[in-house]
Coordinates of C-alpha atoms and ligand atoms in Angstrom, one line a residue:
M58 CA 0.0 0.0 0.0
G59 CA 1.1 3.6 -0.7
V60 CA 1.1 6.4 1.9
K61 CA -2.3 7.7 0.8
E62 CA -4.0 4.4 1.1
I63 CA -2.4 3.7 4.5
L64 CA -3.6 7.0 5.8
E65 CA -7.1 6.4 4.5
D66 CA -7.2 2.9 5.9
G67 CA -5.7 4.0 9.3
K68 CA -4.5 0.6 10.4
L69 CA -0.8 0.8 11.1
G70 CA 1.1 -2.4 11.4
R71 CA 4.9 -2.7 11.2
E72 CA 5.1 -2.6 7.4
E73 CA 2.7 0.4 7.1
I74 CA 4.7 2.3 9.8
I75 CA 7.9 1.7 7.9
T76 CA 6.3 3.0 4.7
L77 CA 5.3 6.2 6.5
L78 CA 8.7 6.6 8.1
E79 CA 10.3 6.4 4.6
A80 CA 7.8 8.8 3.0
T81 CA 9.3 11.7 1.0
G82 CA 8.0 14.6 -1.0
E83 CA 4.2 14.8 -1.4
D84 CA 3.7 11.6 0.6
K85 CA 5.5 13.1 3.5
Q86 CA 3.4 16.2 3.4
L87 CA 0.2 14.0 3.4
L88 CA 1.5 12.3 6.5
F89 CA 2.2 15.6 8.3
K90 CA -1.2 17.0 7.2
R91 CA -3.1 13.9 8.5
A92 CA -1.2 14.0 11.8
N93 CA -2.0 17.6 12.3
E94 CA -5.7 17.0 11.5
I95 CA -5.9 14.3 14.1
K96 CA -4.2 16.4 16.7
L97 CA -6.7 19.3 16.1
Q98 CA -9.6 16.9 16.2
E99 CA -8.6 15.1 19.4
L100 CA -6.8 17.8 21.4
G101 CA -7.5 21.1 19.7
N102 CA -4.6 23.6 19.0
L103 CA -3.6 24.0 22.7
V104 CA 0.1 23.6 23.4
H105 CA 1.0 23.0 27.1
F106 CA 4.2 24.2 28.7
R107 CA 6.3 22.3 31.2
G108 CA 8.9 24.5 32.8
L109 CA 12.0 22.4 32.9
V110 CA 14.7 22.5 35.5
E111 CA 17.8 20.4 34.9
F112 CA 18.9 20.7 38.5
S113 CA 22.1 18.6 38.4
N114 CA 24.4 17.0 35.8
I115 CA 25.9 14.7 38.3
C116 CA 25.2 11.2 37.0
G117 CA 25.9 7.7 38.3
K118 CA 25.5 6.1 34.9
D119 CA 27.6 5.8 31.8
C120 CA 25.4 5.7 28.8
Y121 CA 27.5 5.6 25.6
Y122 CA 25.6 8.5 23.9
C123 CA 25.3 11.0 26.7
G124 CA 27.6 14.0 27.3
I125 CA 27.1 14.0 31.1
R126 CA 28.0 10.3 31.5
K127 CA 30.0 9.6 34.7
S128 CA 33.2 8.9 32.9
N129 CA 33.3 12.2 31.0
R130 CA 35.9 14.2 33.0
E131 CA 35.5 17.2 30.7
V132 CA 32.2 18.2 32.3
H133 CA 31.9 20.8 35.0
R134 CA 29.5 19.2 37.5
Y135 CA 26.9 21.3 39.2
N136 CA 24.0 21.0 41.5
V137 CA 21.3 23.8 41.6
S138 CA 20.5 24.7 45.2
D139 CA 17.1 23.9 46.7
E140 CA 16.3 27.6 46.9
Q141 CA 17.1 28.1 43.3
I142 CA 14.9 25.1 42.3
L143 CA 12.0 26.5 44.3
D144 CA 12.6 29.9 42.7
A145 CA 12.3 28.2 39.3
A146 CA 9.1 26.6 40.4
R147 CA 7.7 30.0 41.5
F148 CA 8.7 31.4 38.1
A149 CA 6.8 28.6 36.4
H150 CA 3.8 29.1 38.6
M151 CA 3.7 32.9 38.3
N152 CA 4.1 32.7 34.6
A153 CA 1.1 30.3 34.4
Y154 CA 3.1 27.5 32.9
G155 CA 0.8 25.0 34.6
S156 CA 3.5 22.3 35.1
F157 CA 7.0 21.9 36.2
V158 CA 9.6 19.2 35.3
M159 CA 12.5 18.2 37.5
Q160 CA 15.2 16.4 35.6
A161 CA 18.8 15.5 36.6
G162 CA 21.5 13.0 36.0
E163 CA 20.6 9.6 37.4
L164 CA 21.4 9.0 41.1
E165 CA 20.0 6.5 43.6
S166 CA 20.6 7.3 47.2
P167 CA 18.6 7.9 50.4
A168 CA 19.9 11.5 50.5
F169 CA 18.7 12.1 46.9
T170 CA 15.4 10.5 47.5
L171 CA 14.8 12.7 50.6
R172 CA 15.9 15.8 48.8
V173 CA 13.5 15.3 45.9
E174 CA 10.7 14.3 48.3
N175 CA 11.1 17.5 50.3
L176 CA 11.3 19.7 47.2
L177 CA 8.1 18.1 45.9
K178 CA 6.3 18.9 49.1
E179 CA 7.6 22.5 49.1
I180 CA 6.6 23.1 45.5
K181 CA 3.1 21.8 46.2
I182 CA 2.8 24.3 49.1
L183 CA 4.3 27.3 47.2
S184 CA 2.0 26.8 44.3
K185 CA -1.0 26.0 46.4
G186 CA -1.2 22.6 44.6
E187 CA -1.7 24.4 41.3
L188 CA 1.6 23.4 39.6
G189 CA 1.6 19.9 38.0
I190 CA 4.9 18.1 38.6
T191 CA 6.7 15.7 36.3
L192 CA 9.9 13.9 37.3
S193 CA 12.6 12.7 35.0
L194 CA 15.1 11.1 37.3
G195 CA 15.8 7.7 35.9
E196 CA 15.3 4.3 37.3
Q197 CA 14.5 4.1 41.0
T198 CA 13.1 1.5 43.3
E199 CA 9.4 1.0 43.7
E200 CA 9.6 2.4 47.2
V201 CA 11.2 5.6 46.1
L202 CA 8.8 6.1 43.2
E203 CA 5.9 5.6 45.7
R204 CA 7.3 8.1 48.0
W205 CA 7.7 10.7 45.3
F206 CA 4.2 10.0 44.1
T207 CA 2.8 10.5 47.6
A208 CA 4.8 13.7 47.9
G209 CA 3.1 15.2 44.8
A210 CA 4.7 14.1 41.5
H211 CA 2.0 12.8 39.1
R212 CA 3.9 12.3 35.9
Y213 CA 7.2 10.5 35.2
L214 CA 9.4 10.4 32.1
L215 CA 11.7 7.5 31.5
R216 CA 12.8 7.0 28.0
I217 CA 13.4 3.4 26.9
E218 CA 16.0 4.9 24.5
S219 CA 15.6 1.9 22.2
S220 CA 13.0 -0.7 22.7
N221 CA 15.2 -3.4 21.1
P222 CA 17.1 -5.1 23.9
E223 CA 20.1 -5.9 21.6
L224 CA 20.4 -2.3 20.5
Y225 CA 19.9 -1.1 24.1
Q226 CA 22.9 -3.2 25.0
R227 CA 25.0 -1.6 22.3
Y228 CA 24.3 1.9 23.7
H229 CA 24.9 1.1 27.3
P230 CA 27.6 -0.7 29.3
S231 CA 26.8 -4.4 30.1
D232 CA 26.3 -4.2 33.9
T233 CA 23.4 -4.2 36.4
L234 CA 23.2 -0.4 36.3
H235 CA 22.3 -0.4 32.6
D236 CA 20.0 -3.3 32.4
Y237 CA 17.2 -3.3 29.8
A238 CA 15.0 -5.6 31.9
R239 CA 15.2 -3.2 34.9
R240 CA 14.3 -0.3 32.6
L241 CA 11.2 -2.1 31.5
T242 CA 10.2 -3.1 35.0
S243 CA 10.6 0.5 36.1
L244 CA 8.2 1.7 33.4
K245 CA 5.7 -0.9 34.5
T246 CA 6.1 0.1 38.2
L247 CA 5.4 3.7 37.2
Q248 CA 2.1 2.7 35.6
R249 CA 1.1 0.6 38.5
I250 CA 1.7 3.3 41.0
G251 CA -0.5 5.6 39.1
Y252 CA 1.9 8.0 37.4
Q253 CA 1.1 9.4 34.0
T254 CA 3.9 7.5 32.3
G255 CA 6.1 8.8 29.6
T256 CA 8.8 7.2 27.5
G257 CA 10.7 7.9 24.3
V258 CA 13.6 7.0 22.1
M259 CA 16.4 8.7 20.3
I260 CA 16.1 8.8 16.5
G261 CA 19.0 8.3 14.1
L262 CA 21.3 6.4 16.5
P263 CA 24.1 4.3 14.9
F264 CA 23.0 0.7 14.0
Q265 CA 19.3 1.7 14.1
S266 CA 17.1 0.8 11.2
T267 CA 13.7 2.1 10.1
G268 CA 12.3 -1.2 11.2
D269 CA 13.7 -0.6 14.7
L270 CA 12.0 2.7 14.8
A271 CA 8.7 1.2 13.7
D272 CA 9.2 -1.3 16.6
D273 CA 9.8 1.6 19.0
L274 CA 6.4 3.1 18.0
L275 CA 4.7 -0.3 18.4
F276 CA 6.3 -0.6 21.8
M277 CA 4.8 2.7 22.9
K278 CA 1.4 1.6 21.6
H279 CA 1.5 -1.9 23.3
F280 CA 2.7 -0.3 26.5
D281 CA -0.3 2.0 26.5
I282 CA 2.0 4.9 27.2
D283 CA 0.5 8.3 28.2
M284 CA 3.3 10.6 27.1
V285 CA 6.2 10.5 24.7
G286 CA 9.3 12.6 24.2
M287 CA 11.5 11.6 21.4
G288 CA 14.2 13.5 19.6
P289 CA 17.1 13.1 17.2
Y290 CA 20.3 11.6 18.4
I291 CA 23.1 14.2 18.3
E292 CA 26.6 12.9 18.6
H293 CA 28.8 14.2 21.4
Q294 CA 32.6 14.2 21.0
H295 CA 33.3 13.0 24.6
T296 CA 31.3 9.9 24.4
P297 CA 32.0 6.3 23.1
L298 CA 29.3 6.4 20.4
F299 CA 31.1 9.4 18.7
Q300 CA 33.4 6.9 17.0
F301 CA 30.5 5.7 14.8
R302 CA 29.7 9.3 13.6
S303 CA 30.5 8.5 10.0
E304 CA 27.7 5.9 10.0
L305 CA 25.0 8.3 11.0
L306 CA 22.4 9.9 8.8
P307 CA 23.0 13.5 8.0
I308 CA 21.7 15.6 10.8
Q309 CA 18.9 17.1 8.7
E310 CA 17.7 13.7 7.9
R311 CA 17.6 12.7 11.5
F312 CA 15.5 15.8 12.1
D313 CA 13.2 14.9 9.3
L314 CA 12.8 11.3 10.5
T315 CA 11.9 12.7 14.0
L316 CA 9.1 14.7 12.4
K317 CA 7.8 11.6 10.7
M318 CA 8.1 9.6 13.9
I319 CA 6.0 12.2 15.7
A320 CA 3.4 12.4 13.0
T321 CA 3.1 8.6 12.7
L322 CA 2.8 8.2 16.5
R323 CA 0.1 10.9 16.6
I324 CA -1.9 8.8 14.1
M325 CA -1.3 5.6 16.1
M326 CA -2.0 7.2 19.5
K327 CA -4.4 10.0 19.0
D328 CA -4.9 11.3 22.6
I329 CA -1.5 11.0 24.2
N330 CA 0.8 13.9 25.0
I331 CA 3.8 14.2 22.6
A332 CA 6.6 16.6 23.5
A333 CA 8.5 18.6 20.9
A334 CA 12.0 17.7 22.2
T335 CA 14.6 20.4 22.8
A336 CA 17.1 18.4 20.7
M337 CA 15.0 19.3 17.6
Q338 CA 15.7 23.0 18.3
A339 CA 19.4 22.2 18.5
I340 CA 19.2 21.2 14.8
D341 CA 16.7 23.7 13.5
P342 CA 15.9 27.1 15.2
L343 CA 12.2 26.4 14.5
G344 CA 12.5 22.7 15.3
R345 CA 10.0 22.6 18.1
E346 CA 7.4 24.6 16.2
K347 CA 7.8 22.3 13.3
A348 CA 7.1 19.4 15.7
V349 CA 4.0 21.1 16.9
K350 CA 2.7 21.4 13.4
V351 CA 2.9 17.6 12.8
G352 CA 1.4 16.4 16.0
A353 CA 3.3 17.4 19.1
N354 CA 1.3 19.3 21.9
I355 CA 3.8 19.8 24.6
I356 CA 6.9 22.1 24.9
M357 CA 9.3 22.1 27.7
P358 CA 10.8 25.6 28.1
N359 CA 14.1 25.4 29.9
I360 CA 13.9 27.5 33.1
T361 CA 17.2 26.2 34.6
P362 CA 19.0 29.3 36.0
G363 CA 21.1 30.6 33.1
K364 CA 24.6 30.0 34.5
F365 CA 24.1 26.3 34.8
R366 CA 22.7 25.7 31.4
N367 CA 25.9 25.2 29.5
D368 CA 26.9 22.4 31.7
Y369 CA 23.8 20.2 31.0
A370 CA 25.2 19.3 27.7
L371 CA 23.7 15.9 26.8
Y372 CA 24.6 16.6 23.2
E373 CA 26.3 19.4 21.4
N374 CA 24.8 22.7 20.2
K375 CA 22.1 22.7 22.9
P376 CA 19.9 25.7 22.2
C377 CA 19.0 28.6 24.5
V378 CA 22.0 28.0 26.8
D379 CA 22.7 31.7 27.1
E380 CA 19.2 32.9 27.9
E381 CA 17.4 33.6 31.1
P382 CA 14.0 32.1 31.7
E383 CA 12.2 35.4 31.2
E384 CA 13.7 35.8 27.7
C385 CA 12.7 32.2 26.8
K386 CA 9.1 32.9 27.8
N387 CA 8.8 35.9 25.5
C388 CA 10.4 34.1 22.7
L389 CA 8.1 31.1 23.1
D390 CA 4.9 33.0 23.1
V391 CA 5.7 34.3 19.6
R392 CA 6.9 31.0 18.4
I393 CA 3.8 29.0 19.3
Q394 CA 1.6 31.6 17.6
L395 CA 3.7 31.2 14.5
A396 CA 3.0 27.5 14.6
D397 CA -0.8 28.2 14.7
G398 CA -0.9 27.0 18.3
E399 CA -2.3 28.5 21.4
I400 CA -0.7 28.1 24.8
G401 CA -2.8 26.4 27.5
Y402 CA -1.8 28.7 30.3
N403 CA -2.5 27.7 33.9
E404 CA -3.5 24.2 33.0
W405 CA -1.8 20.9 33.9
G406 CA -2.4 19.7 30.4
D407 CA -2.7 16.1 31.5
S408 CA -2.6 13.3 29.0
K409 CA -6.2 12.6 27.9
H410 CA -5.1 9.1 27.2
F411 CA -4.2 8.6 30.9
H412 CA -7.6 9.6 32.1
K413 CA -9.3 7.3 29.6
R414 CA -7.0 4.5 30.5
T415 CA -7.6 4.8 34.2
A416 CA -11.3 5.3 33.8
G417 CA -11.3 1.9 32.0
E418 CA -12.5 3.1 28.6
Ligands
5AD23 N1 21.5 13.1 21.7 C1 20.2 13.2 21.9 N2 19.5 12.9 23.0 C2 20.3 12.5 24.0 N3 19.9 12.1 25.3 C3 21.0 11.8 25.9 N4 22.1 11.9 25.2 C4 21.7 12.4 24.0 C5 22.3 12.7 22.7 N5 23.6 12.6 22.6 C6 18.5 12.0 25.7 C7 18.2 10.6 26.2 C8 17.8 10.9 27.7 C9 17.3 12.3 27.6 C10 17.3 13.0 28.9 O1 18.2 12.9 26.7 O2 17.1 10.1 25.5 O3 16.8 10.0 28.1
FES24 FE1 23.4 9.7 32.9 FE2 22.8 7.8 31.1 S1 24.7 8.9 31.3 S2 21.6 8.5 32.7

């Protein structure tokens, strides 16, 4: 079947997904158009903001793709103070962002658990319960995830990075800290506890085929995921995967493939939240807006205090590293309007899919 027939028929199996991901020219435009229509039908044109604070780049793990991996000695490590994190939460609240995301390098320790737990409670108090809170703090034990849920977090992002266990192994050291099975268990635990559960993958990694990407989308569907954040892989010179850079797709093609992944996923999962990843903006200044036009409905403005931003370099050319939160806000208002969107101020912007899933529909 061709792209037009697939879009009319609407049933997306592995072969059909591959055809969509390989679409070019007019076919590609048809895909984008259909995805945008579905988004407008299901979710309207509202884009929701999540104020993102990357509060520490200290990481206990050593993923082969990531610039802040433990073994990278070139990184200046930082930890934003509790007071500054709370200031950022106040900023998000006062600017009506509706939601707040706390992300950091991956650490598991009683002290870290307690710190996050206390911050969650304080953010709930300072925002009078109005600010939604998402965590993106990697794999944790069930007990820790329960504690954070009780303290006020209600969404959690944990990217599977690649849903193919063999590929996962090629992107991570072979040890208990980087175990695919544990990653999967953590995702299931998040769902069981009652978090709105988000995952995602990197697109354009070395050794990855279009078939693998189709499998990633099917994984999200079968997992009944509520939220997705996926972005292009961008090589970082101080990481092991950098040695395979000559095997990568040109960066523009990785960007284009990411747009097609977002559009295809929107057709497959009509009511989930899909974020326009910051990595898209690293490649194209209008990257996130382009994602919004093909199915994304969430943007995560970076509100990390300016002086720390340069050091949260998961990949190279990270955008907006020199800006302060206030400047980002003004810039985003304009950008979303340009993408024919409207910002859902003061709303949590929960995943509709989550509410249907938990209501048993
Ligand atoms: N390029 C693109 N995305 C990356 N991430 C980590 N390193 C890179 C990279 N080099 C993504 C991972 C992780 C998220 C926080 O950032 O998917 O889950
Ligand atoms: Fe920090 Fe992978 S390097 S979580």
